Amino acid sequence: MIEGLSHMTFIVRDLERMTRILEGVFDAREVYASDTEQFSLSREKFFLIGDIWVAIMQGEKLAERSYNHIAFKIDDADFDRYAERVGKLGLDMRPPRPRVEGEGRSIYFYDDDNHMFELHTGTLTERLARYAKGLEAAQ
C-alpha cells in the first residue's frame, strides 16, 4: 500500500543556484550535500520544504518547458510576499491562468532548468466544491 510521497528529485545544472531558489522561495532547509562522497548518479543535495524531502542532482537541464509542475500550498495572505521572492531571484513567472472565483490563486514560475513550480492558495476540497456549482455560477 502506498504510504505517501517519499521525495521529489530535480535534475539541475547548478546545485548552488537551485539551493538559492529552494531556500529563497520555499524556506527549504538543506539537510545533506554529497560534496566529494558521491553515493548516487551524480552530486546531490537534499532539502526539507516543510516535511517534504526534495532532492536535487547535478545534470543536464530539461530540453523544453511544459505545464508539468509541482504545486506547493501557501496561505492567501502570503501571496504577494511569495511573488516578491520569486521576482527577486529573477525567475521567469508565467501569467496566471484564467480561473473561476473560489479556486484559489497561483504563482507559476520556472527555475533555470525548465522545471515549473506553482505556489497555490487553494485546496482540493475548495476546488471540488466550486466545480460542483458548475459553469453557470461563474457568470
mmCIF file of C-alpha atoms in Angstrom:
data_model
loop_
_atom_site.group_PDB
_atom_site.id
_atom_site.type_symbol
_atom_site.label_atom_id
_atom_site.label_comp_id
_atom_site.label_asym_id
_atom_site.label_seq_id
_atom_site.Cartn_x
_atom_site.Cartn_y
_atom_site.Cartn_z
ATOM 1 C CA MET A 1 0.000 0.000 0.000
ATOM 2 C CA ILE A 2 1.281 3.487 -0.850
ATOM 3 C CA GLU A 3 2.008 5.375 2.368
ATOM 4 C CA GLY A 4 2.524 8.803 0.835
ATOM 5 C CA LEU A 5 5.073 10.806 -1.088
ATOM 6 C CA SER A 6 8.682 9.806 -0.369
ATOM 7 C CA HIS A 7 10.577 12.580 -2.185
ATOM 8 C CA MET A 8 10.883 14.640 -5.356
ATOM 9 C CA THR A 9 14.100 14.833 -7.393
ATOM 10 C CA PHE A 10 15.015 17.606 -9.807
ATOM 11 C CA ILE A 11 17.990 17.409 -12.167
ATOM 12 C CA VAL A 12 19.751 20.786 -12.304
ATOM 13 C CA ARG A 13 22.907 22.161 -13.907
ATOM 14 C CA ASP A 14 23.895 24.344 -10.953
ATOM 15 C CA LEU A 15 23.349 22.927 -7.465
ATOM 16 C CA GLU A 16 24.227 26.227 -5.773
ATOM 17 C CA ARG A 17 21.782 28.272 -7.879
ATOM 18 C CA MET A 18 18.992 25.783 -7.164
ATOM 19 C CA THR A 19 19.940 25.887 -3.481
ATOM 20 C CA ARG A 20 19.367 29.677 -3.530
ATOM 21 C CA ILE A 21 15.992 29.160 -5.238
ATOM 22 C CA LEU A 22 14.817 26.481 -2.792
ATOM 23 C CA GLU A 23 15.960 28.444 0.242
ATOM 24 C CA GLY A 24 14.865 31.842 -1.098
ATOM 25 C CA VAL A 25 11.372 30.904 -2.297
ATOM 26 C CA PHE A 26 10.389 27.875 -0.243
ATOM 27 C CA ASP A 27 12.358 28.388 3.001
ATOM 28 C CA ALA A 28 13.911 24.988 2.296
ATOM 29 C CA ARG A 29 16.387 23.647 4.811
ATOM 30 C CA GLU A 30 19.437 21.827 3.418
ATOM 31 C CA VAL A 31 19.979 18.533 5.250
ATOM 32 C CA TYR A 32 22.611 16.825 3.066
ATOM 33 C CA ALA A 33 25.193 17.627 0.385
ATOM 34 C CA SER A 34 27.212 14.864 -1.263
ATOM 35 C CA ASP A 35 30.233 17.093 -1.867
ATOM 36 C CA THR A 36 33.073 14.658 -2.650
ATOM 37 C CA GLU A 37 31.326 11.495 -1.424
ATOM 38 C CA GLN A 38 29.023 10.542 -4.262
ATOM 39 C CA PHE A 39 26.577 7.774 -3.379
ATOM 40 C CA SER A 40 24.181 8.298 -6.290
ATOM 41 C CA LEU A 41 24.367 9.004 -10.029
ATOM 42 C CA SER A 42 25.846 12.490 -9.565
ATOM 43 C CA ARG A 43 26.461 15.179 -6.962
ATOM 44 C CA GLU A 44 23.299 15.848 -4.990
ATOM 45 C CA LYS A 45 21.724 17.776 -2.154
ATOM 46 C CA PHE A 46 18.686 17.029 -0.007
ATOM 47 C CA PHE A 47 16.303 19.617 1.428
ATOM 48 C CA LEU A 48 13.214 19.721 3.552
ATOM 49 C CA ILE A 49 10.385 22.016 2.496
ATOM 50 C CA GLY A 50 8.085 21.721 5.464
ATOM 51 C CA ASP A 51 8.272 17.953 5.883
ATOM 52 C CA ILE A 52 8.659 17.217 2.153
ATOM 53 C CA TRP A 53 12.008 15.734 1.071
ATOM 54 C CA VAL A 54 13.292 17.418 -2.100
ATOM 55 C CA ALA A 55 16.451 16.172 -3.803
ATOM 56 C CA ILE A 56 18.462 17.975 -6.449
ATOM 57 C CA MET A 57 21.055 16.200 -8.578
ATOM 58 C CA GLN A 58 23.579 17.691 -10.942
ATOM 59 C CA GLY A 59 22.891 17.007 -14.609
ATOM 60 C CA GLU A 60 21.524 18.456 -17.820
ATOM 61 C CA LYS A 61 18.515 20.747 -17.796
ATOM 62 C CA LEU A 62 15.184 19.788 -19.335
ATOM 63 C CA ALA A 63 15.192 20.397 -23.085
ATOM 64 C CA GLU A 64 11.968 22.403 -23.016
ATOM 65 C CA ARG A 65 9.328 23.824 -20.754
ATOM 66 C CA SER A 66 5.919 22.290 -20.236
ATOM 67 C CA TYR A 67 2.938 22.660 -17.941
ATOM 68 C CA ASN A 68 4.101 19.662 -15.865
ATOM 69 C CA HIS A 69 4.690 21.095 -12.418
ATOM 70 C CA ILE A 70 4.719 20.645 -8.688
ATOM 71 C CA ALA A 71 2.470 22.893 -6.589
ATOM 72 C CA PHE A 72 3.101 23.963 -3.024
ATOM 73 C CA LYS A 73 0.288 25.253 -0.797
ATOM 74 C CA ILE A 74 0.589 28.795 0.547
ATOM 75 C CA ASP A 75 -1.789 30.980 2.529
ATOM 76 C CA ASP A 76 -3.580 33.640 0.505
ATOM 77 C CA ALA A 77 -2.321 36.300 2.942
ATOM 78 C CA ASP A 78 1.265 35.407 1.886
ATOM 79 C CA PHE A 79 0.616 35.553 -1.874
ATOM 80 C CA ASP A 80 2.303 38.924 -2.520
ATOM 81 C CA ARG A 81 5.279 38.047 -0.318
ATOM 82 C CA TYR A 82 5.935 34.881 -2.316
ATOM 83 C CA ALA A 83 5.528 36.694 -5.642
ATOM 84 C CA GLU A 84 8.161 39.163 -4.453
ATOM 85 C CA ARG A 85 10.547 36.331 -3.502
ATOM 86 C CA VAL A 86 10.226 34.779 -6.952
ATOM 87 C CA GLY A 87 10.786 38.150 -8.601
ATOM 88 C CA LYS A 88 13.862 38.945 -6.509
ATOM 89 C CA LEU A 89 15.521 35.742 -7.703
ATOM 90 C CA GLY A 90 14.913 36.729 -11.338
ATOM 91 C CA LEU A 91 12.827 33.650 -12.055
ATOM 92 C CA ASP A 92 10.538 33.602 -15.076
ATOM 93 C CA MET A 93 6.962 33.970 -13.815
ATOM 94 C CA ARG A 94 4.099 32.912 -16.075
ATOM 95 C CA PRO A 95 0.928 34.959 -16.117
ATOM 96 C CA PRO A 96 -1.738 33.246 -14.003
ATOM 97 C CA ARG A 97 -4.194 31.134 -15.957
ATOM 98 C CA PRO A 98 -7.858 32.147 -16.027
ATOM 99 C CA ARG A 99 -9.725 30.771 -13.031
ATOM 100 C CA VAL A 100 -13.230 30.739 -11.660
ATOM 101 C CA GLU A 101 -13.717 32.501 -8.347
ATOM 102 C CA GLY A 102 -13.227 30.222 -5.370
ATOM 103 C CA GLU A 103 -10.490 28.148 -6.986
ATOM 104 C CA GLY A 104 -7.571 29.896 -5.277
ATOM 105 C CA ARG A 105 -4.731 31.948 -6.724
ATOM 106 C CA SER A 106 -1.441 30.743 -8.155
ATOM 107 C CA ILE A 107 2.064 31.938 -8.847
ATOM 108 C CA TYR A 108 3.651 29.903 -11.641
ATOM 109 C CA PHE A 109 7.379 30.144 -12.320
ATOM 110 C CA TYR A 110 10.257 28.267 -13.940
ATOM 111 C CA ASP A 111 13.653 27.583 -12.467
ATOM 112 C CA ASP A 112 16.787 27.843 -14.629
ATOM 113 C CA ASP A 113 16.410 24.207 -15.749
ATOM 114 C CA ASN A 114 12.845 24.473 -17.132
ATOM 115 C CA HIS A 115 11.072 22.931 -14.119
ATOM 116 C CA MET A 116 7.765 24.630 -13.420
ATOM 117 C CA PHE A 117 6.640 25.330 -9.867
ATOM 118 C CA GLU A 118 3.359 26.657 -8.552
ATOM 119 C CA LEU A 119 2.537 28.357 -5.278
ATOM 120 C CA HIS A 120 -1.209 27.886 -4.793
ATOM 121 C CA THR A 121 -3.606 29.281 -2.207
ATOM 122 C CA GLY A 122 -6.495 26.850 -2.662
ATOM 123 C CA THR A 123 -7.206 23.300 -1.563
ATOM 124 C CA LEU A 124 -8.666 20.290 -3.344
ATOM 125 C CA THR A 125 -11.776 20.473 -1.151
ATOM 126 C CA GLU A 126 -12.363 24.125 -2.098
ATOM 127 C CA ARG A 127 -11.842 23.414 -5.790
ATOM 128 C CA LEU A 128 -14.196 20.441 -5.874
ATOM 129 C CA ALA A 129 -16.864 22.440 -4.018
ATOM 130 C CA ARG A 130 -16.520 25.253 -6.555
ATOM 131 C CA TYR A 131 -16.588 22.907 -9.551
ATOM 132 C CA ALA A 132 -19.713 21.231 -8.157
ATOM 133 C CA LYS A 133 -21.530 24.562 -8.600
ATOM 134 C CA GLY A 134 -20.958 24.368 -12.370
ATOM 135 C CA LEU A 135 -20.079 26.941 -15.000
ATOM 136 C CA GLU A 136 -23.276 28.942 -14.593
ATOM 137 C CA ALA A 137 -22.117 30.093 -11.142
ATOM 138 C CA ALA A 138 -19.008 31.666 -12.726
ATOM 139 C CA GLN A 139 -21.020 34.065 -14.882
#
